[in-house]
Structures are given as C-alpha cells and as structure tokens.
Coordinates of N, CA and C in Angstrom, one line a residue:
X27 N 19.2 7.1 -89.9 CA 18.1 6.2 -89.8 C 17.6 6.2 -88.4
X28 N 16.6 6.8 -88.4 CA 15.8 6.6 -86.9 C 15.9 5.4 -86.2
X29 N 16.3 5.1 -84.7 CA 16.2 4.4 -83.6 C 14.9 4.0 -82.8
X30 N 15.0 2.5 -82.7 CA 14.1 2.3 -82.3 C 14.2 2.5 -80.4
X31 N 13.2 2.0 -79.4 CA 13.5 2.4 -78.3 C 13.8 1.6 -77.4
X32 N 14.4 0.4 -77.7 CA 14.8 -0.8 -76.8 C 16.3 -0.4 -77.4
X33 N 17.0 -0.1 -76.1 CA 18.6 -0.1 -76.4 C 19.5 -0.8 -76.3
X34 N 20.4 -0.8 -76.4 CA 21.5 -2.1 -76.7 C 21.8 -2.3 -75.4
X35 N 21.7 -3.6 -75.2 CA 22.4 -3.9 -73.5 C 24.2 -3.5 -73.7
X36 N 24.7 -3.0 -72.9 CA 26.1 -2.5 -73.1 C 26.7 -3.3 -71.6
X37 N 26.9 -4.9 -72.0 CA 27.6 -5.5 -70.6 C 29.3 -4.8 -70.7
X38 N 29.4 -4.7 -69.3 CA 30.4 -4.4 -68.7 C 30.8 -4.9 -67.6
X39 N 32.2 -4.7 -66.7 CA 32.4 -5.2 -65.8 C 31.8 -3.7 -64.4
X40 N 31.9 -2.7 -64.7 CA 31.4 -1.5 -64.5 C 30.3 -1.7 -63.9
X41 N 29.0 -2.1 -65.0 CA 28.0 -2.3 -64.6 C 27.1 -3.3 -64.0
X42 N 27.9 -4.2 -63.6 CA 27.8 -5.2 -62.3 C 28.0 -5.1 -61.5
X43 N 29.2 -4.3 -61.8 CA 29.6 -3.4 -60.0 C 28.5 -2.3 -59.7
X44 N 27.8 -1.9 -60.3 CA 27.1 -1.0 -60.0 C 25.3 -1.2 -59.4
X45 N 25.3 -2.7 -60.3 CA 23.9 -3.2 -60.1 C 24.3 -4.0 -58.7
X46 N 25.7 -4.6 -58.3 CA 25.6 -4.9 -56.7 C 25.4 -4.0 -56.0
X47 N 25.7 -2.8 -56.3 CA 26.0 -1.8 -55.0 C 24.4 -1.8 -55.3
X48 N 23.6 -1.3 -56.3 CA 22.3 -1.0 -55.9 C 21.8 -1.7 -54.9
X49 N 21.7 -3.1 -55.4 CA 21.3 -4.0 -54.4 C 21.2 -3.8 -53.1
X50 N 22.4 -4.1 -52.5 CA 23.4 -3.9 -51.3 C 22.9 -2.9 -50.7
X51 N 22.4 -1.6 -51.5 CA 22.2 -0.2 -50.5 C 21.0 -0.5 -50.7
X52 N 20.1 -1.3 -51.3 CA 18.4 -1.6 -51.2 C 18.2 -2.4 -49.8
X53 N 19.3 -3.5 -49.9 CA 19.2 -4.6 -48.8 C 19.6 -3.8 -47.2
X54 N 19.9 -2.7 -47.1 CA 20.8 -2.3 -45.9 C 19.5 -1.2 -45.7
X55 N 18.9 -0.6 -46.6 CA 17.9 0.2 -46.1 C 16.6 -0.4 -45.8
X56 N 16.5 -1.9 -46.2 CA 15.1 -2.2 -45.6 C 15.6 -3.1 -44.4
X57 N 16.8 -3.3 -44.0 CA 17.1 -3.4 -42.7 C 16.9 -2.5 -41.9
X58 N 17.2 -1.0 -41.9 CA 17.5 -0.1 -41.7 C 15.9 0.1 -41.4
X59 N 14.9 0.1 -42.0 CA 13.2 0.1 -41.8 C 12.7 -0.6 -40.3
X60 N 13.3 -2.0 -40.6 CA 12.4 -2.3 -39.8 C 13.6 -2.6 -38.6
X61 N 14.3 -1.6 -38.1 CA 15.5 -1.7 -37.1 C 14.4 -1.5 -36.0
X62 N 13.1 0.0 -35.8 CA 12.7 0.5 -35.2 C 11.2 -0.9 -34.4
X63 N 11.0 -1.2 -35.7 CA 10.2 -2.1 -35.1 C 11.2 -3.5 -34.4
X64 N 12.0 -3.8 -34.9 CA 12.7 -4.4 -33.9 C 12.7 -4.4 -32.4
X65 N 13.4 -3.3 -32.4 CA 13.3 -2.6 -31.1 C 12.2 -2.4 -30.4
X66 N 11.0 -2.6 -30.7 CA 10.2 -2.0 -30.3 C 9.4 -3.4 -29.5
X67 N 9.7 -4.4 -30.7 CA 9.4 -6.1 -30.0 C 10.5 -6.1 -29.4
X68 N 11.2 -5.6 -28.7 CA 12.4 -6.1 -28.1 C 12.1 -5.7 -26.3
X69 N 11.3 -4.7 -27.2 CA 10.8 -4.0 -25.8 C 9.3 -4.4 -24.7
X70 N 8.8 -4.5 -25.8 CA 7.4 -5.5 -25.2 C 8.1 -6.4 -24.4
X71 N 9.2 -7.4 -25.3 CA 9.2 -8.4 -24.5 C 10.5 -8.5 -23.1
X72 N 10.4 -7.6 -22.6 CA 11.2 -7.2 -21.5 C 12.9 -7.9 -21.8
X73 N 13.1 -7.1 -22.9 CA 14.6 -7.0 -22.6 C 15.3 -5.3 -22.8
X74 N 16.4 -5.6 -22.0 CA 16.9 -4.3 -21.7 C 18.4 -4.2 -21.9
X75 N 19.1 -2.8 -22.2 CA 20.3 -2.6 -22.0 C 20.6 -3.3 -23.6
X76 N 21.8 -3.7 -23.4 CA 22.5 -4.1 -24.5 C 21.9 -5.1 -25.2
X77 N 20.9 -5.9 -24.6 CA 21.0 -7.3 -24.8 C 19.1 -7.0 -25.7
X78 N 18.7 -5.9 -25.4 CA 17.7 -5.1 -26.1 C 18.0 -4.7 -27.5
X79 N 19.5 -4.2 -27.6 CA 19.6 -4.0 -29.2 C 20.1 -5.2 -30.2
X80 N 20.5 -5.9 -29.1 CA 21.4 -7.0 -29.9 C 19.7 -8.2 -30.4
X81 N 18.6 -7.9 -29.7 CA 17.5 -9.2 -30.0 C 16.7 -7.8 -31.2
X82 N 16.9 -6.6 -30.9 CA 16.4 -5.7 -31.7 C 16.9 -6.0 -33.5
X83 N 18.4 -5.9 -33.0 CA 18.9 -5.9 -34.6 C 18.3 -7.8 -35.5
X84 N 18.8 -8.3 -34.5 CA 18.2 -9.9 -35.0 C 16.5 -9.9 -35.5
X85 N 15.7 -9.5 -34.3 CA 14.1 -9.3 -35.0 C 14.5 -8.4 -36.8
X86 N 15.2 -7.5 -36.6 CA 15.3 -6.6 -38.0 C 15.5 -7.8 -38.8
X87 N 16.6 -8.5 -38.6 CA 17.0 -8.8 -40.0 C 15.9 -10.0 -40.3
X88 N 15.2 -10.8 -38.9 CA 14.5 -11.8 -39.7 C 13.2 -10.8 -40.4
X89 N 12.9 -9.7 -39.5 CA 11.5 -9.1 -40.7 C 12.2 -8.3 -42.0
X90 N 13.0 -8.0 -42.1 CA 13.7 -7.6 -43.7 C 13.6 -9.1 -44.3
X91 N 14.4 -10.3 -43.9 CA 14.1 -11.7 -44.4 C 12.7 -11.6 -45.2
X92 N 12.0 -11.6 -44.2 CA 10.1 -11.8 -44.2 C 9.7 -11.0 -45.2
X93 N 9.8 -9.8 -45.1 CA 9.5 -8.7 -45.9 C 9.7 -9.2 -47.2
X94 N 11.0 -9.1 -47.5 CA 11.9 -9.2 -49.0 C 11.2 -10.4 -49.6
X95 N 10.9 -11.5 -48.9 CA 10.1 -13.0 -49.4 C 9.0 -12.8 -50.0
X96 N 8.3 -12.3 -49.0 CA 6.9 -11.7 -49.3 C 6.6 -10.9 -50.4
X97 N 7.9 -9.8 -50.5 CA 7.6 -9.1 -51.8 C 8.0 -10.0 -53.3
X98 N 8.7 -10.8 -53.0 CA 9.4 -11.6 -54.6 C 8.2 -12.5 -54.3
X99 N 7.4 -12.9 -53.4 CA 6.2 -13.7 -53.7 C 5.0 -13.3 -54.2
X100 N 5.1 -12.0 -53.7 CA 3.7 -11.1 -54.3 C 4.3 -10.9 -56.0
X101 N 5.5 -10.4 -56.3 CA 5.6 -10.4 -57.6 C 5.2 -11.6 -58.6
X102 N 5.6 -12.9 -58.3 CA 5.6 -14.2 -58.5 C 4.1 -14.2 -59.0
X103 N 3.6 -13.9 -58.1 CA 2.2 -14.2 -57.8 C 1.1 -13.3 -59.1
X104 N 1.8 -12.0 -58.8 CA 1.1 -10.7 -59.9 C 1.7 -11.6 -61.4
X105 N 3.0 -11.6 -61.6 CA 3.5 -11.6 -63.0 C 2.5 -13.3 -63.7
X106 N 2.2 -14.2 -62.7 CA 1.7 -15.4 -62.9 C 0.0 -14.9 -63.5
X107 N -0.5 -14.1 -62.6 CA -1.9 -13.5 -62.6 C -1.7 -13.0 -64.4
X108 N -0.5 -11.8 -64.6 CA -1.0 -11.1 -65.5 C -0.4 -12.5 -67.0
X109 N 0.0 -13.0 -66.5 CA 0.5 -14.2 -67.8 C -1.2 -14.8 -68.1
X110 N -1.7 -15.3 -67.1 CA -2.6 -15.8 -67.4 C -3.2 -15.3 -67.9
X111 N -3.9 -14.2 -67.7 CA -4.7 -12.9 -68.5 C -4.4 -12.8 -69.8
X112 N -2.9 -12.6 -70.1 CA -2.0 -12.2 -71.4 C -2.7 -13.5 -72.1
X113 N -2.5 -14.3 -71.6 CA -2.1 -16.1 -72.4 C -2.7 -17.1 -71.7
X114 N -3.9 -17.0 -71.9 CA -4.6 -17.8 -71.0 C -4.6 -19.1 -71.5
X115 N -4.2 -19.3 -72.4 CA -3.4 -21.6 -72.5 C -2.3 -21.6 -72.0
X116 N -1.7 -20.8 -71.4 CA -0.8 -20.6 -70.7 C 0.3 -21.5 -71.0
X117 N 0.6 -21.1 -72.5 CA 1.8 -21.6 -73.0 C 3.4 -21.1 -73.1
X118 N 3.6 -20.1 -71.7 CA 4.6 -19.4 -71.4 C 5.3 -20.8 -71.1
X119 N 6.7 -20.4 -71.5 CA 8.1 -21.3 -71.1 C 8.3 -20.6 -69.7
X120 N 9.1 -21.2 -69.3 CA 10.0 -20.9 -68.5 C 11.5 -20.1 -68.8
X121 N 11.5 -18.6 -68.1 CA 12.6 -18.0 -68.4 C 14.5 -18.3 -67.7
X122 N 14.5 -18.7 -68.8 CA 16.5 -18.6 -68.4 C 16.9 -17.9 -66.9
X123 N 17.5 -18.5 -66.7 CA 18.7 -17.3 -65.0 C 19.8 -17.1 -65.5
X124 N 20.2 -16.6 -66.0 CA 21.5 -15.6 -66.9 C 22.3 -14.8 -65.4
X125 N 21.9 -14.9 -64.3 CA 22.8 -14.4 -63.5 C 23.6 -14.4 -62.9
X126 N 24.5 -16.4 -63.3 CA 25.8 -16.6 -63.3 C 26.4 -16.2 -64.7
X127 N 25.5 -16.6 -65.7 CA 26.7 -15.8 -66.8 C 27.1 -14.3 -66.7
X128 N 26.0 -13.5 -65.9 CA 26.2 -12.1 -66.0 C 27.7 -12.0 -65.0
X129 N 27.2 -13.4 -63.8 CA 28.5 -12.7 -62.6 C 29.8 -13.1 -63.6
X130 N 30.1 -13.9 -64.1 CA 31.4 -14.4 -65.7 C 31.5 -13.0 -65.9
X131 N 30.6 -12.6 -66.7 CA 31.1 -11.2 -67.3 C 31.4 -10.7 -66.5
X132 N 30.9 -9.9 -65.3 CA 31.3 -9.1 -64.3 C 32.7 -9.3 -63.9
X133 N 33.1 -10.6 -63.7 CA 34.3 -10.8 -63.1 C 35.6 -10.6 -64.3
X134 N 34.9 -10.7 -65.5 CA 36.3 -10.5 -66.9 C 36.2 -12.0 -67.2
X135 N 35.6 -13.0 -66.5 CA 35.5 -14.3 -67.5 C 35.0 -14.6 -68.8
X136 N 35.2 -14.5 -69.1 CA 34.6 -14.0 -70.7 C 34.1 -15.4 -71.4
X137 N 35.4 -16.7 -71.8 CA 35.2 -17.5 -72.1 C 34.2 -18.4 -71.4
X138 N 34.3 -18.6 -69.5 CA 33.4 -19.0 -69.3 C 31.9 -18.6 -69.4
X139 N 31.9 -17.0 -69.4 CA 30.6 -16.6 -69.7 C 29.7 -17.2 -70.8
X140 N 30.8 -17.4 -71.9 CA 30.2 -17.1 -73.7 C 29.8 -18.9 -73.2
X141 N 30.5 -19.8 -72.7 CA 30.0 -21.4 -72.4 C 29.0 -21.0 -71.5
X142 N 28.8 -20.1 -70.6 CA 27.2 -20.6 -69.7 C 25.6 -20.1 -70.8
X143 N 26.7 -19.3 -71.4 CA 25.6 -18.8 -72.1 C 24.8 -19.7 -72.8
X144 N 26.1 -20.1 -74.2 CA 25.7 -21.2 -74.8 C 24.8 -22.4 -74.4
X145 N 25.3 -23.1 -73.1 CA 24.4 -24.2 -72.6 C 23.1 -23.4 -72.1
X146 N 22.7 -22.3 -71.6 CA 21.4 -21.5 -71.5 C 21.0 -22.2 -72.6
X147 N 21.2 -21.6 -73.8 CA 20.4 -21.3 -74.8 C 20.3 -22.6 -75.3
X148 N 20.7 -23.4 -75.4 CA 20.6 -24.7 -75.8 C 19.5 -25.3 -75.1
X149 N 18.7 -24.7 -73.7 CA 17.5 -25.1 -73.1 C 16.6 -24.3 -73.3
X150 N 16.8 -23.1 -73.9 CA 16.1 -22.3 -74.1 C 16.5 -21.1 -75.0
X151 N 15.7 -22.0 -76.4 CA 16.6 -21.0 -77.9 C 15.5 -20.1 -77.9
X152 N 14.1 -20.1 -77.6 CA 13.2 -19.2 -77.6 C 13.2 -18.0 -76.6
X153 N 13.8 -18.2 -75.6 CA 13.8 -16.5 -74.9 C 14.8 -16.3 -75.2
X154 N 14.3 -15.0 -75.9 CA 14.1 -13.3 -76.2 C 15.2 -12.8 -75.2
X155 N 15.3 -12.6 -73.7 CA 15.9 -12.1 -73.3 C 17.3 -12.2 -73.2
X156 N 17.3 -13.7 -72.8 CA 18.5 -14.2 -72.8 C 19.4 -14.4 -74.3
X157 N 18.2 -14.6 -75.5 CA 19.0 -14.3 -76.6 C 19.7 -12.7 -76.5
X158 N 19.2 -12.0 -76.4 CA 19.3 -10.3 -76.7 C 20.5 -10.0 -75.6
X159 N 20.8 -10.7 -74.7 CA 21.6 -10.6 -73.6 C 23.0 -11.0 -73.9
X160 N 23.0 -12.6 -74.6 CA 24.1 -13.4 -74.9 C 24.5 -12.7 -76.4
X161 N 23.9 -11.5 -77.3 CA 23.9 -11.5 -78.7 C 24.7 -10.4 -78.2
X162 N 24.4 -9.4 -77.3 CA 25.2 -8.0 -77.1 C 26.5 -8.1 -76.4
X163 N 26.5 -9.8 -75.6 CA 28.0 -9.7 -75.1 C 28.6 -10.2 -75.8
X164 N 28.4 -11.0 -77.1 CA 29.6 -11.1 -78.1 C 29.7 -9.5 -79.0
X165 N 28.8 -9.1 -78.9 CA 28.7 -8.0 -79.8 C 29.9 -6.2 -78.8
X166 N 29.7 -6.9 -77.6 CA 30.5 -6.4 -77.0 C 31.7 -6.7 -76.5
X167 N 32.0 -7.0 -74.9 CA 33.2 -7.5 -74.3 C 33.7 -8.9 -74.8
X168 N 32.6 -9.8 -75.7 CA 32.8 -10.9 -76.0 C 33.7 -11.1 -77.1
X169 N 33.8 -9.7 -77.8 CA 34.7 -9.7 -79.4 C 34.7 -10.9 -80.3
X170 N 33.1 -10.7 -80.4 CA 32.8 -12.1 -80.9 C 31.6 -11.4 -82.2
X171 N 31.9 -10.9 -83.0 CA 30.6 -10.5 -83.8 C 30.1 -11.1 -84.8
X172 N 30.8 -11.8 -85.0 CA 30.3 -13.1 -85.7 C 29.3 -14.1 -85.4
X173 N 29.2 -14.1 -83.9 CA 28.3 -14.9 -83.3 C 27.4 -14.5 -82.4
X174 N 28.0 -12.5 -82.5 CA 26.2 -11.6 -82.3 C 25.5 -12.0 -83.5
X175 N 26.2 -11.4 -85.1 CA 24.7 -11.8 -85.9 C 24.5 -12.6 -85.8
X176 N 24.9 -13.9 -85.5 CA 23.6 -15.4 -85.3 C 23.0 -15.4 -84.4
X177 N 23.2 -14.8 -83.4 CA 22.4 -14.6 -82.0 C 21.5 -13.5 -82.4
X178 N 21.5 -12.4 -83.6 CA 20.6 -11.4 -83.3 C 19.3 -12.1 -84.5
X179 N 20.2 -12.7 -85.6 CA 18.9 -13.4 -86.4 C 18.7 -14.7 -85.5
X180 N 18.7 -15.3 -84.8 CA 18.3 -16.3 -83.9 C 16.9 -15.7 -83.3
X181 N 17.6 -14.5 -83.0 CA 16.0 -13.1 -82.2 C 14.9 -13.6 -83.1
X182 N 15.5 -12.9 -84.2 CA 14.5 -12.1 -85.2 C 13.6 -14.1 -85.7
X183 N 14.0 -14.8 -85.4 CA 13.3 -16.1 -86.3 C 12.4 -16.5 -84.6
X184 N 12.8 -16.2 -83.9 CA 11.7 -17.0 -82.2 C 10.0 -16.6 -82.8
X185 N 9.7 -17.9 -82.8 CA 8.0 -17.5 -83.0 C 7.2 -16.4 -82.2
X186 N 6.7 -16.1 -82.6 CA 5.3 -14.5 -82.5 C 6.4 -13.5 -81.5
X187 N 7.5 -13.4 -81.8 CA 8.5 -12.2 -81.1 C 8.0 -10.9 -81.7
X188 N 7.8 -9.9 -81.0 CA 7.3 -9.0 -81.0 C 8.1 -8.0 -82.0
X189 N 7.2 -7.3 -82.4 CA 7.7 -6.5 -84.0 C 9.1 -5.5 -83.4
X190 N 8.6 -4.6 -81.9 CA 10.0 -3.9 -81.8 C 11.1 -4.7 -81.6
X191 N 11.3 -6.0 -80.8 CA 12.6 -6.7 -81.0 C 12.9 -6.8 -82.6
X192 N 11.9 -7.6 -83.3 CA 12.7 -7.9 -84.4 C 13.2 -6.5 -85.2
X193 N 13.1 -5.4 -84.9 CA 13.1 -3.9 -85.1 C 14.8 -3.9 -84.7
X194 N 14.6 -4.0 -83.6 CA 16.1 -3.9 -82.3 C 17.0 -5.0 -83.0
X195 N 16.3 -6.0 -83.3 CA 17.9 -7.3 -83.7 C 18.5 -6.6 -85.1
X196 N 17.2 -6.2 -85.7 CA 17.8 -5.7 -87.2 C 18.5 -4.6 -87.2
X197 N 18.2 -3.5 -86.4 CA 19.1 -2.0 -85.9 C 20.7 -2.7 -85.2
X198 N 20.3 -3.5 -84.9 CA 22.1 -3.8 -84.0 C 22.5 -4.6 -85.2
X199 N 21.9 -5.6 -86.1 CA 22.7 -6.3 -87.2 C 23.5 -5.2 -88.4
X200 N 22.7 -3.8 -88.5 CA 23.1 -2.8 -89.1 C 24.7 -2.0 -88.2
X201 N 23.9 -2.2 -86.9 CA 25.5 -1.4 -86.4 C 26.4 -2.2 -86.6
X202 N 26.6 -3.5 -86.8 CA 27.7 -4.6 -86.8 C 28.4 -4.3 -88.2
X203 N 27.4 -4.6 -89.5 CA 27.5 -4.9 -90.5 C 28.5 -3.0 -91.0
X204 N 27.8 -2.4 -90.8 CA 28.6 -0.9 -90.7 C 29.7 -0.5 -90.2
X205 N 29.4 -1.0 -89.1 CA 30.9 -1.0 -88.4 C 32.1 -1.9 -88.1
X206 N 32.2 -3.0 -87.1 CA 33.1 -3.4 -87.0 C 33.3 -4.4 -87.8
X207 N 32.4 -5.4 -89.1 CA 32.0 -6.3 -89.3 C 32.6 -5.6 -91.1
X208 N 32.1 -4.5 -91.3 CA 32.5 -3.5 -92.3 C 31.8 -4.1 -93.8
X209 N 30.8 -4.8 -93.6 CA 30.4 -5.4 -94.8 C 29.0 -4.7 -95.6
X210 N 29.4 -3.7 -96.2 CA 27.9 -2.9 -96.5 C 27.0 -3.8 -97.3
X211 N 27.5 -4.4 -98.2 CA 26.6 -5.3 -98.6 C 25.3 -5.8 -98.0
X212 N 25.9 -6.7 -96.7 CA 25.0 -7.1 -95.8 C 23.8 -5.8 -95.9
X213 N 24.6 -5.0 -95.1 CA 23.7 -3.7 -94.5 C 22.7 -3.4 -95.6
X214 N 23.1 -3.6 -96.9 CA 22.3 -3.1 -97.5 C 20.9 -4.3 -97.7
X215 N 21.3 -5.5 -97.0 CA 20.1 -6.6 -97.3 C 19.1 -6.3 -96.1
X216 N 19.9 -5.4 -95.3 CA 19.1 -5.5 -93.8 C 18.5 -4.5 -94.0
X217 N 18.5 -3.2 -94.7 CA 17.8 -2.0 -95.1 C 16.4 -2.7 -95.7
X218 N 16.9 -3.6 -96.5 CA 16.0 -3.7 -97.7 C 14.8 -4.5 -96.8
X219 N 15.3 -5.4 -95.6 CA 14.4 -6.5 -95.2 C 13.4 -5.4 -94.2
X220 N 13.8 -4.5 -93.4 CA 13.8 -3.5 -92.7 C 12.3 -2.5 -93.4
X221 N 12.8 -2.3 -94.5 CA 12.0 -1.6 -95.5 C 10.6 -2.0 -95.6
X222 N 11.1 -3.6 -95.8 CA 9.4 -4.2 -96.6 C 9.0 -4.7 -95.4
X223 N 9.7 -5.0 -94.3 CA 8.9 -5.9 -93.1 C 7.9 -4.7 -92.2
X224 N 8.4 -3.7 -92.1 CA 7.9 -2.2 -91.6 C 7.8 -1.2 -92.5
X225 N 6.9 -0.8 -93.2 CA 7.0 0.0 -94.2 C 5.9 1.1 -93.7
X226 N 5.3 0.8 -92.4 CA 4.5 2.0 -92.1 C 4.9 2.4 -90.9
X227 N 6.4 2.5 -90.5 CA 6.6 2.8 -89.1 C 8.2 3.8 -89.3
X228 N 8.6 4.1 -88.4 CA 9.6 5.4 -88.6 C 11.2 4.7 -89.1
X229 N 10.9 3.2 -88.5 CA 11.8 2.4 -89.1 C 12.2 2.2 -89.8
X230 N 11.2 1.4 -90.9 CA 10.9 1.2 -92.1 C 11.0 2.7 -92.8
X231 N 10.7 3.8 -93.0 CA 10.7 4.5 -93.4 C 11.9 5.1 -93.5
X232 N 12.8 4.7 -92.6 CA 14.0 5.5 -92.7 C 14.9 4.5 -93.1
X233 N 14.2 3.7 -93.1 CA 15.5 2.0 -94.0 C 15.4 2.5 -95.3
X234 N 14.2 3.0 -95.8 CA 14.4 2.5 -97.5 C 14.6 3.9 -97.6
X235 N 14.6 5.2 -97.2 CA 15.6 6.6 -97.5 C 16.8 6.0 -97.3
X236 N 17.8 5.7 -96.4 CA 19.0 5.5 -96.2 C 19.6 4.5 -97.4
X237 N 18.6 3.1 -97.9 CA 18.8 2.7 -98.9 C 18.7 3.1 -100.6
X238 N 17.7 4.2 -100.5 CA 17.9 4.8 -102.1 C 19.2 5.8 -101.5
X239 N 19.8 6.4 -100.5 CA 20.9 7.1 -100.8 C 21.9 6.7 -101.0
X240 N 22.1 4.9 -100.5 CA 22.9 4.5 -100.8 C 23.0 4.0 -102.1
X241 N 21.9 3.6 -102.8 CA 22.0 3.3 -104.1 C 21.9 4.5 -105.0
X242 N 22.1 5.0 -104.8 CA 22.3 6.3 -105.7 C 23.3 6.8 -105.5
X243 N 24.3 7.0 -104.8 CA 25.4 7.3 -104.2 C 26.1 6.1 -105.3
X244 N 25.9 4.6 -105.1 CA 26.8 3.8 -105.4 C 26.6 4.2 -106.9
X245 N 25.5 4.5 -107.5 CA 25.1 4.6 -109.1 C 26.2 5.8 -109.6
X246 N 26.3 7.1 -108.7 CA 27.0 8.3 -109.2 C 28.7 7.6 -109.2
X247 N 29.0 6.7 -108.2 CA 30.2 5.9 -108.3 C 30.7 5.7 -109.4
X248 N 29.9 5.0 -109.9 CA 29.6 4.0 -110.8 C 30.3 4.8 -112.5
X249 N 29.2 5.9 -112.3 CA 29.5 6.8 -113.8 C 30.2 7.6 -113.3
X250 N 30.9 8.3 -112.6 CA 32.4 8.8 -112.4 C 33.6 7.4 -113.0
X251 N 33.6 6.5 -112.4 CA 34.2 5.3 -113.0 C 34.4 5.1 -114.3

C-alpha cells in the first residue's frame, strides 16, 4: 500500500542529542560572525591589547544576542502576516510548547513525558502537531499503543485537519493494528475507511487493492477449510 509523505516522527533519546548539537553549532557560528565586527567596534573605540579582545568578544555575543532576537522576531512577525492572509478571522489558536515534554523524552523520562504531554493536550486537544507528536511517542519509546490509536483517531476527528494528516493518522493506525497491536480486523476497518474517504488518490487506491486481497485471500481460507 502506497505511503503517504508526512513521516512518522521516530522520538528518540538519539535525536535530541542531535537536534542540541545542531543548535549549539548554529549558536557558536553566529557568534563566530559577528566576532570580526566586534573587534572592529573595539577598535573605533580606542581599546587595545588584551583588553581589545576581551570588549571584542562581549560586543560579539551581545550582537549574536541582537541578531538571533531579531530573527525569531521577523519570523513571529512573517508567520502572523501569512496567518492573516491564510485566515483572515483570524481564528488560529494558539500552538502548544512540547519542548519540555521533548527534553522528558530525551532524557529517558518517559512517564513524566507521557504526563506533560497529557496536561498539553488537555489545553489543546485541537493541535495537530502536538497530537501527532504525543501519538508517535506512545507509539514509540512510550510502549504505549493503545493510547497511539486514540491519539491518532483524536488527529483524524480535529475540525477542518487537512486530508494528508488524516491520510498519515490512518497509515500509522494500520502499522499499529498489523503489527504490534496484531489485530487485522481493525486493519481491515481502516482499509475500508481509507478506501471510501480517498477514493481518488494513491491512498485510497491502494487501501481497497490491499483490501480485496485480503478478502479474497480470507475467502480461499475459508473453502480449503
């Protein structure tokens, strides 16, 4: 069955360590930028010798400060612009900060993660992201899959959620129900919903082949029996 192209978030302890170091080598090279201009106001303003690099490195880090502000403000500023455009009653919520539950997972907290999560979502059962986030770490390091599928049909019910998520919640409810969850039944209700909800897309198309082969498969069972 063909894949849609939003992929499964795969939390790890791995990949927090990895998204700090990005950071970290982001934050050290826009220090690293404006070291020269430092120095350079260090020099205008008549200092010299040692006491030149030491006011050099300080101007650096408040213009990296300055810089970095400026750019999460211009973001701020664009993402507000293009909302308005998008949705001009400007009935956008406000999105979740999931980046102490992420640092829980990162650290191996597991239990406290799955409780920050929980209280998130209890302020905010409508984002999408933070659902899709909290569904893949039970579905993952959470060993909790019982309480991905209600997190991934929780997705699939958020008002006017966009057709590929509800695509993606249904594709991961199938890897559950196939696999570790082992209940083909299910799978076979999620084919069927898959089928008629997208019936002109590569999805849909490859839900209801995968479903006549399974019912035909189960039929030849049947009369061997």
């Amino acid at each position: 069955m063909p894949q849609i192209t939003i992929e499964p978030i795969r939390l790890t302890p791995d990949t927090y360590r990895h998204e700090f170091k990005t950071k970290a080598t982001k934050a050290f090279l826009v220090f690293v930028f404006w070291c020269p201009f430092g120095l350079g106001i260090a020099s205008i303003m008549g200092f010299k010798g040692t006491t030149r690099f030491l006011v050099a490195l300080a101007f650096a880090v408040v213009l990296a400060i300055a810089g970095v502000l400026a750019i999460l403000i211009a973001q701020s500023i664009g993402a507000s612009v293009l909302q308005t455009f998008v949705n001009p009653r400007g009935s956008r919520s406000p999105a979740a900060i999931t980046s102490r539950a992420e640092s829980l997972v990162a650290r191996g907290q597991y239990d406290e993660a799955a409780a920050e999560f929980a209280a998130l979502r209890a302020t905010y059962p409508h984002d999408v992201s933070l659902l899709r986030l909290e569904a893949e770490f039970h579905a993952g390091v959470g060993r909790n899959p019982q309480s991905a599928v209600q997190l991934f049909n929780q997705l699939r019910r958020v008002p006017d959620v966009p057709g590929a998520v509800e695509r993606y919640a249904t594709h991961r409810l199938l890897d559950l129900y196939l696999g570790v969850l082992a209940d083909p039944g299910r799978a076979m209700v999620e084919l069927r919903r898959m089928a008629d909800r997208f019936p002109d897309t590569p999805d849909g198309q490859g839900a209801l082949a995968e479903l006549t082969r399974r019912r035909d498969h189960l039929a030849q069972d049947q009369t061997h029996t």
